[in-house]
Structure formats: structure tokens, C-alpha cells
Short mmCIF file of N, CA, C and O in Angstrom, two decimals:
data_model
loop_
_atom_site.label_atom_id
_atom_site.label_comp_id
_atom_site.label_asym_id
_atom_site.label_seq_id
_atom_site.Cartn_x
_atom_site.Cartn_y
_atom_site.Cartn_z
N MET A 245 88.72 19.40 -115.66
CA MET A 245 88.72 18.16 -114.86
C MET A 245 89.23 18.18 -113.47
O MET A 245 90.33 18.76 -113.23
N ASN A 246 88.65 17.59 -112.52
CA ASN A 246 89.13 17.49 -110.92
C ASN A 246 89.81 16.48 -110.83
O ASN A 246 89.78 15.10 -111.71
N ASP A 247 90.23 16.36 -109.59
CA ASP A 247 90.85 15.06 -109.15
C ASP A 247 90.18 13.69 -109.10
O ASP A 247 90.32 12.55 -109.38
N TYR A 248 88.69 13.91 -108.70
CA TYR A 248 87.72 12.83 -108.77
C TYR A 248 87.57 12.23 -110.32
O TYR A 248 87.80 11.08 -110.37
N ASP A 249 87.48 13.13 -111.20
CA ASP A 249 87.43 12.71 -112.75
C ASP A 249 88.82 12.02 -113.16
O ASP A 249 88.75 11.01 -113.80
N LEU A 250 89.90 12.48 -112.48
CA LEU A 250 91.13 11.93 -112.90
C LEU A 250 91.35 10.57 -112.46
O LEU A 250 91.66 9.51 -112.88
N THR A 251 90.69 10.20 -111.09
CA THR A 251 90.64 8.90 -110.57
C THR A 251 89.75 8.25 -111.40
O THR A 251 90.17 6.77 -111.61
N VAL A 252 88.60 8.53 -111.66
CA VAL A 252 87.55 7.69 -112.49
C VAL A 252 88.24 7.61 -113.81
O VAL A 252 88.42 6.17 -114.05
N LEU A 253 89.01 8.29 -114.49
CA LEU A 253 89.65 7.85 -115.82
C LEU A 253 90.71 6.95 -115.67
O LEU A 253 90.86 6.04 -116.36
N THR A 254 91.45 6.86 -114.32
CA THR A 254 92.65 6.20 -114.06
C THR A 254 92.18 4.89 -113.89
O THR A 254 92.51 3.91 -114.46
N ARG A 255 91.01 4.58 -113.32
CA ARG A 255 90.36 3.41 -113.04
C ARG A 255 89.99 2.59 -114.23
O ARG A 255 89.88 1.40 -114.39
N GLU A 256 89.22 3.53 -115.25
CA GLU A 256 88.67 2.81 -116.52
C GLU A 256 90.00 2.42 -117.48
O GLU A 256 89.91 1.45 -118.04
N LEU A 257 91.02 3.33 -117.55
CA LEU A 257 92.31 2.71 -118.14
C LEU A 257 92.90 1.45 -117.54
O LEU A 257 93.40 0.70 -118.34
N SER A 258 92.95 1.45 -116.15
CA SER A 258 93.41 0.28 -115.80
C SER A 258 92.76 -0.85 -116.04
O SER A 258 93.31 -1.91 -116.30
N MET A 259 91.39 -0.71 -115.94
CA MET A 259 90.59 -2.10 -116.09
C MET A 259 90.69 -2.46 -118.03
O MET A 259 90.79 -3.53 -118.22
N LYS A 260 90.77 -1.26 -118.67
CA LYS A 260 90.84 -1.29 -120.20
C LYS A 260 92.12 -2.11 -120.59
O LYS A 260 92.30 -3.03 -121.42
N TYR A 261 93.40 -1.36 -120.03
CA TYR A 261 94.50 -1.88 -120.59
C TYR A 261 95.10 -2.73 -119.93
O TYR A 261 96.21 -3.54 -120.35
N PHE A 262 95.03 -2.92 -118.40
CA PHE A 262 95.56 -3.93 -117.76
C PHE A 262 94.82 -5.04 -117.17
O PHE A 262 95.37 -6.02 -116.70
N GLY A 263 93.46 -4.77 -117.33
CA GLY A 263 92.74 -5.94 -116.64
C GLY A 263 92.64 -5.97 -115.13
O GLY A 263 92.38 -7.05 -114.66
N LYS A 264 93.15 -5.24 -114.69
CA LYS A 264 93.31 -5.03 -113.07
C LYS A 264 92.85 -3.81 -112.65
O LYS A 264 92.76 -2.67 -113.17
N PRO A 265 92.32 -3.85 -111.22
CA PRO A 265 91.60 -2.50 -110.85
C PRO A 265 92.68 -1.53 -110.29
O PRO A 265 93.63 -2.12 -109.77
N PHE A 266 92.54 -0.26 -110.35
CA PHE A 266 93.06 0.60 -109.76
C PHE A 266 92.40 1.14 -108.50
O PHE A 266 91.46 1.71 -108.28
N GLN A 267 92.98 0.64 -107.11
CA GLN A 267 92.15 0.85 -106.13
C GLN A 267 92.98 2.12 -105.18
O GLN A 267 92.44 2.13 -103.84
N HIS A 268 93.42 3.08 -105.80
CA HIS A 268 93.97 4.08 -105.07
C HIS A 268 93.60 5.18 -105.67
O HIS A 268 92.55 5.40 -106.29
N GLN A 269 94.34 6.59 -105.24
CA GLN A 269 93.76 7.82 -105.61
C GLN A 269 94.75 8.37 -106.94
O GLN A 269 95.66 8.15 -106.84
N ALA A 270 93.93 9.19 -107.75
CA ALA A 270 94.87 9.90 -108.57
C ALA A 270 94.57 11.41 -108.55
O ALA A 270 93.27 11.74 -108.30
N ALA A 271 95.50 12.14 -108.60
CA ALA A 271 95.25 13.70 -108.23
C ALA A 271 96.11 14.41 -109.00
O ALA A 271 97.23 14.22 -109.35
N PHE A 272 95.71 15.71 -109.18
CA PHE A 272 96.76 16.68 -110.00
C PHE A 272 97.41 17.37 -108.85
O PHE A 272 97.02 17.72 -107.77
N ASN A 273 98.76 17.62 -109.22
CA ASN A 273 99.64 18.22 -108.15
C ASN A 273 100.34 19.41 -108.86
O ASN A 273 101.27 19.07 -109.85
N LYS A 274 100.08 20.60 -108.46
CA LYS A 274 100.84 21.89 -109.31
C LYS A 274 102.06 21.95 -108.93
O LYS A 274 102.71 22.86 -109.67
N ARG A 275 102.74 21.17 -107.93
CA ARG A 275 104.00 21.62 -107.51
C ARG A 275 105.04 20.69 -108.49
O ARG A 275 106.17 21.01 -108.51
N LEU A 276 104.55 19.64 -109.32
CA LEU A 276 105.32 19.14 -110.16
C LEU A 276 105.74 19.99 -111.21
O LEU A 276 105.20 20.70 -111.80
N ARG A 277 107.03 19.89 -111.58
CA ARG A 277 107.60 20.77 -112.66
C ARG A 277 108.43 19.93 -113.63
O ARG A 277 108.09 20.59 -114.93
N THR A 278 109.03 19.10 -113.41
CA THR A 278 109.98 18.60 -114.25
C THR A 278 109.26 17.25 -114.87
O THR A 278 110.15 16.38 -115.59
N THR A 279 108.38 16.72 -114.62
CA THR A 279 107.72 15.56 -114.85
C THR A 279 106.19 15.65 -115.28
O THR A 279 105.74 16.77 -114.73
N GLY A 280 105.92 14.69 -116.01
CA GLY A 280 104.30 14.78 -116.32
C GLY A 280 103.59 13.94 -115.26
O GLY A 280 102.18 14.55 -114.99
N GLY A 281 104.20 13.21 -114.52
CA GLY A 281 103.35 12.52 -113.39
C GLY A 281 104.18 11.65 -112.71
O GLY A 281 105.43 11.53 -112.94
N ARG A 282 103.96 11.12 -111.61
CA ARG A 282 104.63 10.47 -110.64
C ARG A 282 103.89 9.24 -109.94
O ARG A 282 102.66 9.62 -109.51
N TYR A 283 104.31 8.13 -109.63
CA TYR A 283 103.74 7.13 -108.90
C TYR A 283 104.48 7.13 -107.44
O TYR A 283 105.61 7.03 -107.42
N MET A 284 103.64 7.22 -106.47
CA MET A 284 104.12 7.31 -105.14
C MET A 284 104.14 5.70 -104.45
O MET A 284 102.93 5.07 -104.29
N LEU A 285 105.43 5.27 -104.14
CA LEU A 285 105.67 4.07 -103.78
C LEU A 285 105.13 3.81 -102.22
O LEU A 285 104.55 2.89 -102.23
N SER A 286 105.01 4.72 -101.47
CA SER A 286 104.53 4.67 -100.09
C SER A 286 103.05 4.57 -100.15
O SER A 286 102.40 3.67 -99.25
N THR A 287 102.29 5.41 -100.94
CA THR A 287 100.80 5.50 -100.70
C THR A 287 100.20 4.85 -102.07
O THR A 287 98.94 4.69 -101.92
N HIS A 288 101.03 4.49 -102.89
CA HIS A 288 100.44 3.68 -104.29
C HIS A 288 99.42 4.90 -104.93
O HIS A 288 98.91 4.28 -105.94
N ASN A 289 99.47 5.90 -104.66
CA ASN A 289 98.84 7.11 -105.31
C ASN A 289 99.53 7.58 -106.74
O ASN A 289 100.71 7.57 -106.79
N ILE A 290 98.67 8.31 -107.48
CA ILE A 290 99.36 8.70 -108.84
C ILE A 290 98.98 10.35 -108.78
O ILE A 290 98.20 10.66 -108.49
N GLU A 291 100.28 11.07 -108.90
CA GLU A 291 100.13 12.52 -109.04
C GLU A 291 100.50 12.93 -110.71
O GLU A 291 101.25 12.42 -111.23
N ILE A 292 99.65 13.91 -110.98
CA ILE A 292 99.71 14.23 -112.49
C ILE A 292 100.02 15.86 -112.56
O ILE A 292 99.36 16.65 -111.65
N ASN A 293 100.87 16.31 -113.30
CA ASN A 293 101.31 17.67 -113.50
C ASN A 293 100.04 18.30 -114.52
O ASN A 293 99.83 18.02 -115.50
N PRO A 294 99.16 19.13 -113.75
CA PRO A 294 98.03 19.67 -114.31
C PRO A 294 98.64 20.48 -115.65
O PRO A 294 97.88 20.47 -116.65
N LYS A 295 99.68 20.87 -115.75
CA LYS A 295 100.33 21.78 -116.97
C LYS A 295 100.06 20.95 -118.19
O LYS A 295 99.89 21.51 -119.25
N HIS A 296 100.52 19.75 -118.14
CA HIS A 296 100.59 18.82 -119.35
C HIS A 296 99.18 18.50 -119.85
O HIS A 296 99.02 18.69 -121.01
N TYR A 297 98.25 18.53 -119.10
CA TYR A 297 96.82 18.16 -119.37
C TYR A 297 96.11 19.59 -120.15
O TYR A 297 95.85 19.67 -121.14
N GLU A 298 96.60 20.74 -119.60
CA GLU A 298 96.20 22.07 -119.93
C GLU A 298 97.06 22.28 -121.35
O GLU A 298 96.26 22.76 -122.30
N LYS A 299 98.30 21.98 -121.57
CA LYS A 299 98.87 22.36 -122.70
C LYS A 299 98.75 21.22 -123.90
O LYS A 299 98.56 21.75 -124.91
N PHE A 300 98.73 19.97 -123.60
CA PHE A 300 98.81 19.09 -124.51
C PHE A 300 97.36 18.13 -124.56
O PHE A 300 97.24 17.53 -125.67
N GLY A 301 96.52 18.08 -123.79
CA GLY A 301 95.29 17.73 -123.79
C GLY A 301 94.99 16.27 -123.33
O GLY A 301 95.86 15.88 -122.71
N ARG A 302 94.01 15.78 -123.51
CA ARG A 302 93.64 14.38 -123.23
C ARG A 302 94.27 13.39 -123.55
O ARG A 302 94.72 12.48 -122.75
N ASP A 303 94.80 13.27 -124.63
CA ASP A 303 95.66 12.09 -125.33
C ASP A 303 97.10 12.02 -124.39
O ASP A 303 97.34 10.84 -124.30
N GLU A 304 97.75 13.08 -124.02
CA GLU A 304 99.00 13.38 -123.36
C GLU A 304 98.71 12.73 -122.12
O GLU A 304 99.33 12.01 -121.53
N LEU A 305 97.61 13.18 -121.41
CA LEU A 305 96.94 12.79 -120.01
C LEU A 305 97.07 11.28 -120.00
O LEU A 305 97.62 10.69 -119.12
N ILE A 306 96.35 10.60 -121.16
CA ILE A 306 96.03 9.16 -121.06
C ILE A 306 97.47 8.41 -121.08
O ILE A 306 97.93 7.44 -120.58
N SER A 307 98.34 9.14 -122.08
CA SER A 307 99.83 8.43 -122.11
C SER A 307 100.33 8.63 -120.89
O SER A 307 101.05 7.47 -120.51
N ILE A 308 100.29 9.46 -119.96
CA ILE A 308 101.05 9.67 -118.89
C ILE A 308 100.48 8.62 -117.76
O ILE A 308 101.36 7.85 -117.08
N LEU A 309 99.07 8.55 -117.88
CA LEU A 309 98.63 7.60 -116.99
C LEU A 309 98.80 6.13 -117.14
O LEU A 309 99.16 5.46 -116.37
N LYS A 310 99.02 5.83 -118.47
CA LYS A 310 99.29 4.47 -118.62
C LYS A 310 100.78 4.12 -118.05
O LYS A 310 101.29 3.28 -117.66
N HIS A 311 101.65 5.28 -118.36
CA HIS A 311 103.13 5.22 -117.85
C HIS A 311 103.08 4.80 -116.34
O HIS A 311 103.64 3.82 -115.65
N GLU A 312 102.38 5.81 -115.60
CA GLU A 312 102.20 5.48 -113.91
C GLU A 312 101.56 4.33 -113.75
O GLU A 312 101.93 3.51 -112.67
N LEU A 313 100.64 3.87 -114.37
CA LEU A 313 100.07 2.55 -114.05
C LEU A 313 100.85 1.29 -114.39
O LEU A 313 100.50 0.45 -113.71
N CYS A 314 101.69 1.44 -115.29
CA CYS A 314 102.88 0.39 -115.30
C CYS A 314 103.52 0.34 -114.16
O CYS A 314 103.63 -0.63 -113.46
N HIS A 315 104.03 1.54 -113.60
CA HIS A 315 104.60 1.53 -112.35
C HIS A 315 103.79 0.97 -111.09
O HIS A 315 104.19 0.02 -110.41
N TYR A 316 102.58 1.23 -111.08
CA TYR A 316 101.62 0.84 -110.12
C TYR A 316 101.39 -0.70 -110.03
O TYR A 316 101.69 -1.39 -108.97
N HIS A 317 101.02 -1.25 -111.10
CA HIS A 317 100.90 -2.51 -111.35
C HIS A 317 102.06 -3.75 -110.97
O HIS A 317 101.82 -4.62 -110.23
N LEU A 318 103.07 -3.18 -111.59
CA LEU A 318 104.50 -3.84 -111.35
C LEU A 318 104.63 -3.86 -109.88
O LEU A 318 105.32 -4.86 -109.29
N HIS A 319 104.60 -2.59 -109.20
CA HIS A 319 105.15 -2.64 -107.98
C HIS A 319 104.22 -3.37 -106.93
O HIS A 319 104.67 -4.06 -106.17
N ILE A 320 102.93 -3.44 -107.15
CA ILE A 320 101.90 -4.00 -106.48
C ILE A 320 102.02 -5.64 -106.52
O ILE A 320 102.07 -6.15 -105.49
N GLU A 321 102.52 -5.88 -107.62
CA GLU A 321 102.97 -7.23 -107.89
C GLU A 321 104.07 -7.72 -107.40
O GLU A 321 104.43 -9.00 -107.53
N GLY A 322 105.00 -6.95 -107.15
CA GLY A 322 106.28 -7.32 -106.76
C GLY A 322 107.31 -7.57 -107.96
O GLY A 322 108.33 -8.25 -107.52
N ARG A 323 106.93 -7.07 -108.99
CA ARG A 323 108.02 -7.31 -110.27
C ARG A 323 108.59 -6.00 -110.46
O ARG A 323 108.61 -5.04 -109.56
N GLY A 324 109.53 -6.11 -111.49
CA GLY A 324 110.24 -4.88 -111.79
C GLY A 324 109.50 -3.73 -112.23
O GLY A 324 109.13 -3.65 -113.40
N TYR A 325 109.47 -2.62 -111.38
CA TYR A 325 108.68 -1.56 -111.69
C TYR A 325 109.53 -0.26 -112.11
O TYR A 325 108.95 0.77 -112.60
N LYS A 326 111.03 -0.30 -112.16
CA LYS A 326 111.62 0.67 -112.56
C LYS A 326 111.88 1.03 -113.82
O LYS A 326 111.59 0.00 -114.68
N HIS A 327 112.22 2.23 -114.36
CA HIS A 327 112.43 2.48 -115.77
C HIS A 327 113.50 1.57 -116.38
O HIS A 327 113.23 1.22 -117.60
N SER A 328 114.43 1.06 -115.59
CA SER A 328 115.45 0.30 -116.23
C SER A 328 114.95 -1.19 -116.22
O SER A 328 115.64 -1.96 -117.09
N ASP A 329 114.03 -1.58 -115.72
CA ASP A 329 113.63 -3.06 -115.68
C ASP A 329 113.01 -3.50 -116.99
O ASP A 329 112.04 -2.83 -117.56
N GLN A 330 113.34 -4.56 -117.52
CA GLN A 330 112.85 -4.99 -118.82
C GLN A 330 111.24 -5.50 -118.66
O GLN A 330 110.57 -5.32 -119.56
N GLU A 331 110.88 -5.74 -117.72
CA GLU A 331 109.29 -6.01 -117.33
C GLU A 331 108.54 -4.85 -117.57
O GLU A 331 107.51 -4.71 -118.18
N PHE A 332 109.16 -3.55 -116.95
CA PHE A 332 108.55 -2.35 -117.18
C PHE A 332 108.55 -1.77 -118.45
O PHE A 332 107.46 -1.46 -119.18
N LYS A 333 109.49 -1.93 -119.29
CA LYS A 333 109.65 -1.48 -120.83
C LYS A 333 108.67 -2.38 -121.43
O LYS A 333 108.09 -1.68 -122.57
N SER A 334 108.56 -3.60 -121.26
CA SER A 334 107.65 -4.57 -122.17
C SER A 334 106.25 -4.22 -122.06
O SER A 334 105.43 -4.07 -122.81
N LEU A 335 105.93 -3.92 -120.57
CA LEU A 335 104.49 -3.80 -120.39
C LEU A 335 104.19 -2.20 -120.83
O LEU A 335 102.90 -2.02 -121.24
N LEU A 336 104.97 -1.53 -120.87
CA LEU A 336 104.73 -0.06 -121.31
C LEU A 336 104.52 -0.03 -122.86
O LEU A 336 103.63 0.30 -123.45
N GLU A 337 105.51 -0.92 -123.60
CA GLU A 337 105.14 -1.20 -124.90
C GLU A 337 103.85 -1.96 -125.29
O GLU A 337 103.08 -1.46 -126.19
N LYS A 338 103.50 -2.80 -124.53
CA LYS A 338 102.32 -3.47 -124.73
C LYS A 338 101.29 -2.62 -124.58
O LYS A 338 100.10 -2.94 -125.46
N VAL A 339 101.11 -1.89 -123.51
CA VAL A 339 99.75 -0.98 -123.33
C VAL A 339 99.72 0.21 -123.96
O VAL A 339 98.87 1.15 -124.07
N GLY A 340 100.95 0.71 -124.90
CA GLY A 340 100.98 1.75 -125.32
C GLY A 340 101.18 3.35 -124.94
O GLY A 340 100.78 4.11 -125.38
N GLY A 341 101.87 2.98 -123.69
CA GLY A 341 102.25 4.40 -122.85
C GLY A 341 103.38 4.98 -123.44
O GLY A 341 104.36 4.15 -124.15
N SER A 342 103.62 6.30 -123.27
CA SER A 342 104.81 6.97 -123.44
C SER A 342 105.88 6.66 -122.53
O SER A 342 105.91 6.62 -121.23
N ARG A 343 107.29 6.32 -123.05
CA ARG A 343 108.34 6.55 -121.99
C ARG A 343 108.76 7.76 -121.49
O ARG A 343 109.28 7.97 -120.61
N TYR A 344 108.51 8.89 -122.36
CA TYR A 344 108.67 10.34 -121.72
C TYR A 344 107.55 11.12 -122.24
O TYR A 344 106.85 10.69 -123.22
N CYS A 345 107.42 11.88 -121.47
CA CYS A 345 106.27 12.83 -121.76
C CYS A 345 106.86 14.01 -122.55
O CYS A 345 107.84 14.46 -122.49
N GLN A 346 105.82 14.77 -123.17
CA GLN A 346 106.21 16.14 -123.95
C GLN A 346 106.78 17.01 -122.91
O GLN A 346 106.31 17.28 -121.89
N ALA A 347 107.73 17.60 -123.57
CA ALA A 347 108.51 18.92 -122.72
C ALA A 347 107.63 20.06 -122.71
O ALA A 347 107.28 20.63 -123.76
N LEU A 348 107.39 20.78 -121.53
CA LEU A 348 106.72 21.95 -121.45
C LEU A 348 107.59 22.97 -121.62
O LEU A 348 108.93 22.89 -121.72
N PRO A 349 107.29 24.15 -122.32
CA PRO A 349 108.27 25.47 -122.63
C PRO A 349 108.82 25.77 -121.26
O PRO A 349 108.19 25.85 -120.31
N GLN A 350 109.95 26.04 -121.42
CA GLN A 350 110.61 26.76 -120.21
C GLN A 350 110.10 27.97 -119.77
O GLN A 350 109.72 28.81 -120.49
N ILE A 351 109.95 27.91 -118.37
CA ILE A 351 109.57 29.14 -117.84
C ILE A 351 110.68 30.11 -117.37
O ILE A 351 111.73 29.54 -116.99
N GLN A 352 110.37 31.36 -117.79
CA GLN A 352 111.64 32.24 -117.65
C GLN A 352 111.71 32.41 -116.13
O GLN A 352 111.00 32.61 -115.08
N SER A 353 112.99 32.11 -115.66
CA SER A 353 113.38 32.26 -114.04
C SER A 353 113.58 33.74 -113.73
O SER A 353 114.13 34.41 -114.70
N LYS A 354 113.29 34.21 -112.64
CA LYS A 354 113.46 35.39 -112.03
C LYS A 354 115.01 35.82 -112.00
O LYS A 354 115.82 34.85 -111.74
N ARG A 355 115.18 36.85 -112.47
CA ARG A 355 116.67 37.30 -112.46
C ARG A 355 117.00 37.47 -111.01
O ARG A 355 116.31 38.07 -110.16
N LYS A 356 118.17 37.01 -110.71
CA LYS A 356 118.77 37.19 -109.26
C LYS A 356 119.29 38.74 -108.80
O LYS A 356 119.88 39.11 -109.67
N THR A 357 118.85 38.92 -107.72
CA THR A 357 119.47 40.16 -107.44
C THR A 357 120.77 40.02 -106.67
O THR A 357 121.08 39.22 -106.06
N VAL A 358 121.69 41.04 -107.02
CA VAL A 358 123.15 40.71 -106.48
C VAL A 358 123.42 41.97 -105.53
O VAL A 358 122.97 42.87 -105.75
N HIS A 359 124.04 41.45 -104.29
CA HIS A 359 124.41 42.47 -103.45
C HIS A 359 125.85 42.62 -103.34
O HIS A 359 126.54 41.63 -103.44
N TYR A 360 126.15 43.82 -103.34
CA TYR A 360 127.62 44.22 -103.12
C TYR A 360 128.09 44.62 -101.80
O TYR A 360 127.31 45.68 -101.19
N TYR A 361 129.22 44.06 -101.26
CA TYR A 361 129.50 44.65 -100.07
C TYR A 361 131.12 44.86 -100.20
O TYR A 361 131.75 44.20 -100.85
N GLU A 362 131.66 45.88 -99.33
CA GLU A 362 132.96 46.38 -99.17
C GLU A 362 133.45 46.41 -97.82
O GLU A 362 132.67 47.09 -96.95
N CYS A 363 134.71 45.86 -97.46
CA CYS A 363 135.16 46.09 -96.06
C CYS A 363 135.67 47.65 -95.96
O CYS A 363 136.32 48.09 -96.89
N MET A 364 135.30 47.95 -94.90
CA MET A 364 135.81 49.47 -94.86
C MET A 364 137.31 49.64 -94.41
O MET A 364 137.90 50.68 -94.48
N SER A 365 138.06 48.75 -94.02
CA SER A 365 139.46 48.75 -93.75
C SER A 365 140.37 48.59 -94.80
O SER A 365 140.99 49.22 -95.22
N CYS A 366 140.08 47.09 -95.65
CA CYS A 366 141.19 46.97 -96.68
C CYS A 366 140.53 46.98 -98.15
O CYS A 366 141.28 46.78 -99.06
N LYS A 367 139.21 47.54 -98.01
CA LYS A 367 138.50 47.73 -99.32
C LYS A 367 138.43 46.81 -100.32
O LYS A 367 138.04 46.82 -101.57
N THR A 368 138.29 45.20 -99.60
CA THR A 368 138.03 44.13 -100.38
C THR A 368 136.49 44.10 -100.83
O THR A 368 135.71 44.53 -99.78
N ARG A 369 136.11 43.75 -101.97
CA ARG A 369 134.79 43.71 -102.29
C ARG A 369 134.26 42.31 -102.39
O ARG A 369 135.01 41.27 -102.90
N TYR A 370 132.98 42.12 -101.88
CA TYR A 370 132.27 40.90 -101.99
C TYR A 370 131.14 41.11 -102.73
O TYR A 370 130.32 41.91 -102.55
N THR A 371 130.73 39.87 -103.54
CA THR A 371 129.57 39.83 -104.32
C THR A 371 128.61 38.75 -103.66
O THR A 371 129.04 37.54 -103.57
N ARG A 372 127.41 39.01 -103.62
CA ARG A 372 126.65 37.93 -102.89
C ARG A 372 125.27 37.94 -103.63
O ARG A 372 124.84 39.02 -103.78
N TYR A 373 124.63 36.49 -103.83
CA TYR A 373 123.36 36.55 -104.01
C TYR A 373 121.93 36.79 -103.17
O TYR A 373 121.03 36.99 -103.11
N ARG A 374 122.75 36.56 -101.85
CA ARG A 374 121.86 36.79 -100.81
C ARG A 374 122.31 37.94 -99.90
O ARG A 374 123.40 38.08 -99.63
N ARG A 375 121.35 38.66 -99.44
CA ARG A 375 121.66 39.65 -98.54
C ARG A 375 122.31 39.05 -97.19
O ARG A 375 121.97 38.19 -96.61
N MET A 376 123.35 40.21 -96.66
CA MET A 376 123.97 39.60 -95.30
C MET A 376 123.69 40.82 -94.50
O MET A 376 123.35 41.85 -94.84
N ASP A 377 123.68 40.20 -93.11
CA ASP A 377 123.47 41.15 -92.02
C ASP A 377 125.01 41.60 -91.85
O ASP A 377 125.84 40.85 -90.94
N THR A 378 125.32 43.13 -92.10
CA THR A 378 126.58 43.40 -91.73
C THR A 378 126.98 43.61 -90.31
O THR A 378 128.20 43.86 -90.16
N THR A 379 125.98 43.34 -89.40
CA THR A 379 126.25 43.51 -87.99
C THR A 379 126.98 42.19 -87.56
O THR A 379 127.56 42.00 -86.54
N LYS A 380 126.61 40.95 -88.30
CA LYS A 380 126.99 39.70 -87.76
C LYS A 380 128.38 39.09 -88.63
O LYS A 380 128.93 38.35 -88.06
N PHE A 381 128.58 39.71 -89.54
CA PHE A 381 129.51 39.25 -90.65
C PHE A 381 130.66 40.27 -90.71
O PHE A 381 130.52 41.50 -90.64
N VAL A 382 132.08 39.94 -90.73
CA VAL A 382 133.25 40.83 -91.14
C VAL A 382 134.03 40.22 -92.20
O VAL A 382 133.70 39.12 -92.87
N CYS A 383 134.80 40.82 -92.62
CA CYS A 383 135.82 40.79 -93.78
C CYS A 383 136.55 39.50 -93.29
O CYS A 383 136.91 39.23 -92.29
N GLY A 384 136.57 38.53 -94.49
CA GLY A 384 137.29 37.38 -94.28
C GLY A 384 138.93 37.40 -94.21
O GLY A 384 139.83 36.63 -93.90
N LYS A 385 139.38 38.70 -94.79
CA LYS A 385 140.81 38.91 -94.94
C LYS A 385 141.61 39.61 -93.59
O LYS A 385 142.40 39.27 -92.95
N CYS A 386 140.75 40.74 -93.02
CA CYS A 386 141.16 41.61 -92.21
C CYS A 386 140.26 41.81 -90.94
O CYS A 386 140.52 42.31 -89.81
N ARG A 387 139.08 41.08 -90.97
CA ARG A 387 138.30 41.12 -89.74
C ARG A 387 137.63 42.44 -89.75
O ARG A 387 137.10 43.05 -88.76
N GLY A 388 137.79 43.41 -90.61
CA GLY A 388 137.16 44.92 -90.73
C GLY A 388 135.71 44.68 -90.86
O GLY A 388 135.09 43.66 -91.37
N ASN A 389 134.85 45.92 -90.57
CA ASN A 389 133.48 45.69 -90.64
C ASN A 389 133.39 46.06 -92.28
O ASN A 389 133.74 46.52 -93.28
N LEU A 390 132.00 45.58 -92.59
CA LEU A 390 131.57 45.61 -94.00
C LEU A 390 130.48 46.57 -94.31
O LEU A 390 129.60 46.83 -93.12
N LYS A 391 130.33 47.23 -95.19
CA LYS A 391 129.20 48.03 -95.70
C LYS A 391 128.74 47.38 -96.99
O LYS A 391 129.30 47.21 -97.94
N LYS A 392 127.43 47.73 -97.10
CA LYS A 392 126.64 47.68 -98.30
C LYS A 392 127.12 48.64 -99.27
O LYS A 392 126.88 50.00 -98.84
N ILE A 393 127.39 48.41 -100.70
CA ILE A 393 127.62 49.44 -101.61
C ILE A 393 126.51 49.44 -102.73
O ILE A 393 125.97 48.33 -103.04
#
């Protein structure tokens, strides 16, 4: 499914469940990590995490789109569009959208490289996750030169 197909599906769902047209764009956004989708307040567009569609299928996609369409239509009408608003909760229940999307399995994070430095004068040791330029930094205790160990 591409962005055009997603927009067409979103327009169909909007007419079927809300009786109102969706006049903006829906697109997949690979950069989304912690959410299934989001409604953009400034542009009125909807972005969907493609990993949810690939992992859980069309039914989960439709559920996410219903959720985002609730935000969309309530915001356009100037009504309570936030998760905490009662209007949002009741509309979401009415159309059968999900309050939360299914959780994706956690991606293994890369192991951080640890860098060790030692002061050449007082022998104080420093542990850093980012590499330091030893020509620019000195020991915090005695102002001695540092060396990577």
C-alpha cells in the first residue's frame, strides 16, 4: 500500500463512519517509532507508522485511521479533539476506533561505546559515552592533560 492508497482508504472511512469528507492527505511516515499514527494540527494531515500495517495488517490500520479521524473531524469543527476530552472519547467509542494501538516488539538498541580517559598529572579517571578531543579538554581537578586509555 502506498500513500495514495492510504489517502483513498482514509477518505472512504471518513465518509462511512463520520459522514464527512476527509480533504487532506494521509501518508506513511517511517520515522514514527512510539505511536501508530498522528494527526498534524498545523496541516490537518494524518501520518501512519508503516510498521503497524506490516506487522498487524489492515484491521489495525483501519483502527488507527479511525482514531486519527476522530482528532481530525473534532479539530476541524472546533470541538474537543484531545485524548482527555469527553467528546473525543465518545466519538471514538461510537465509530469503533481503538484508544491505543498494539505495541510493536522492542527493537534492540545499539550498545553504547564507552570511552575512558585519565589525567596524566593526578591520575583521575573519567568515563564518557562520547569521545572527547583531549587537546581541548583538561582535568577538572588539577587542569592536567588527559589521555585516552
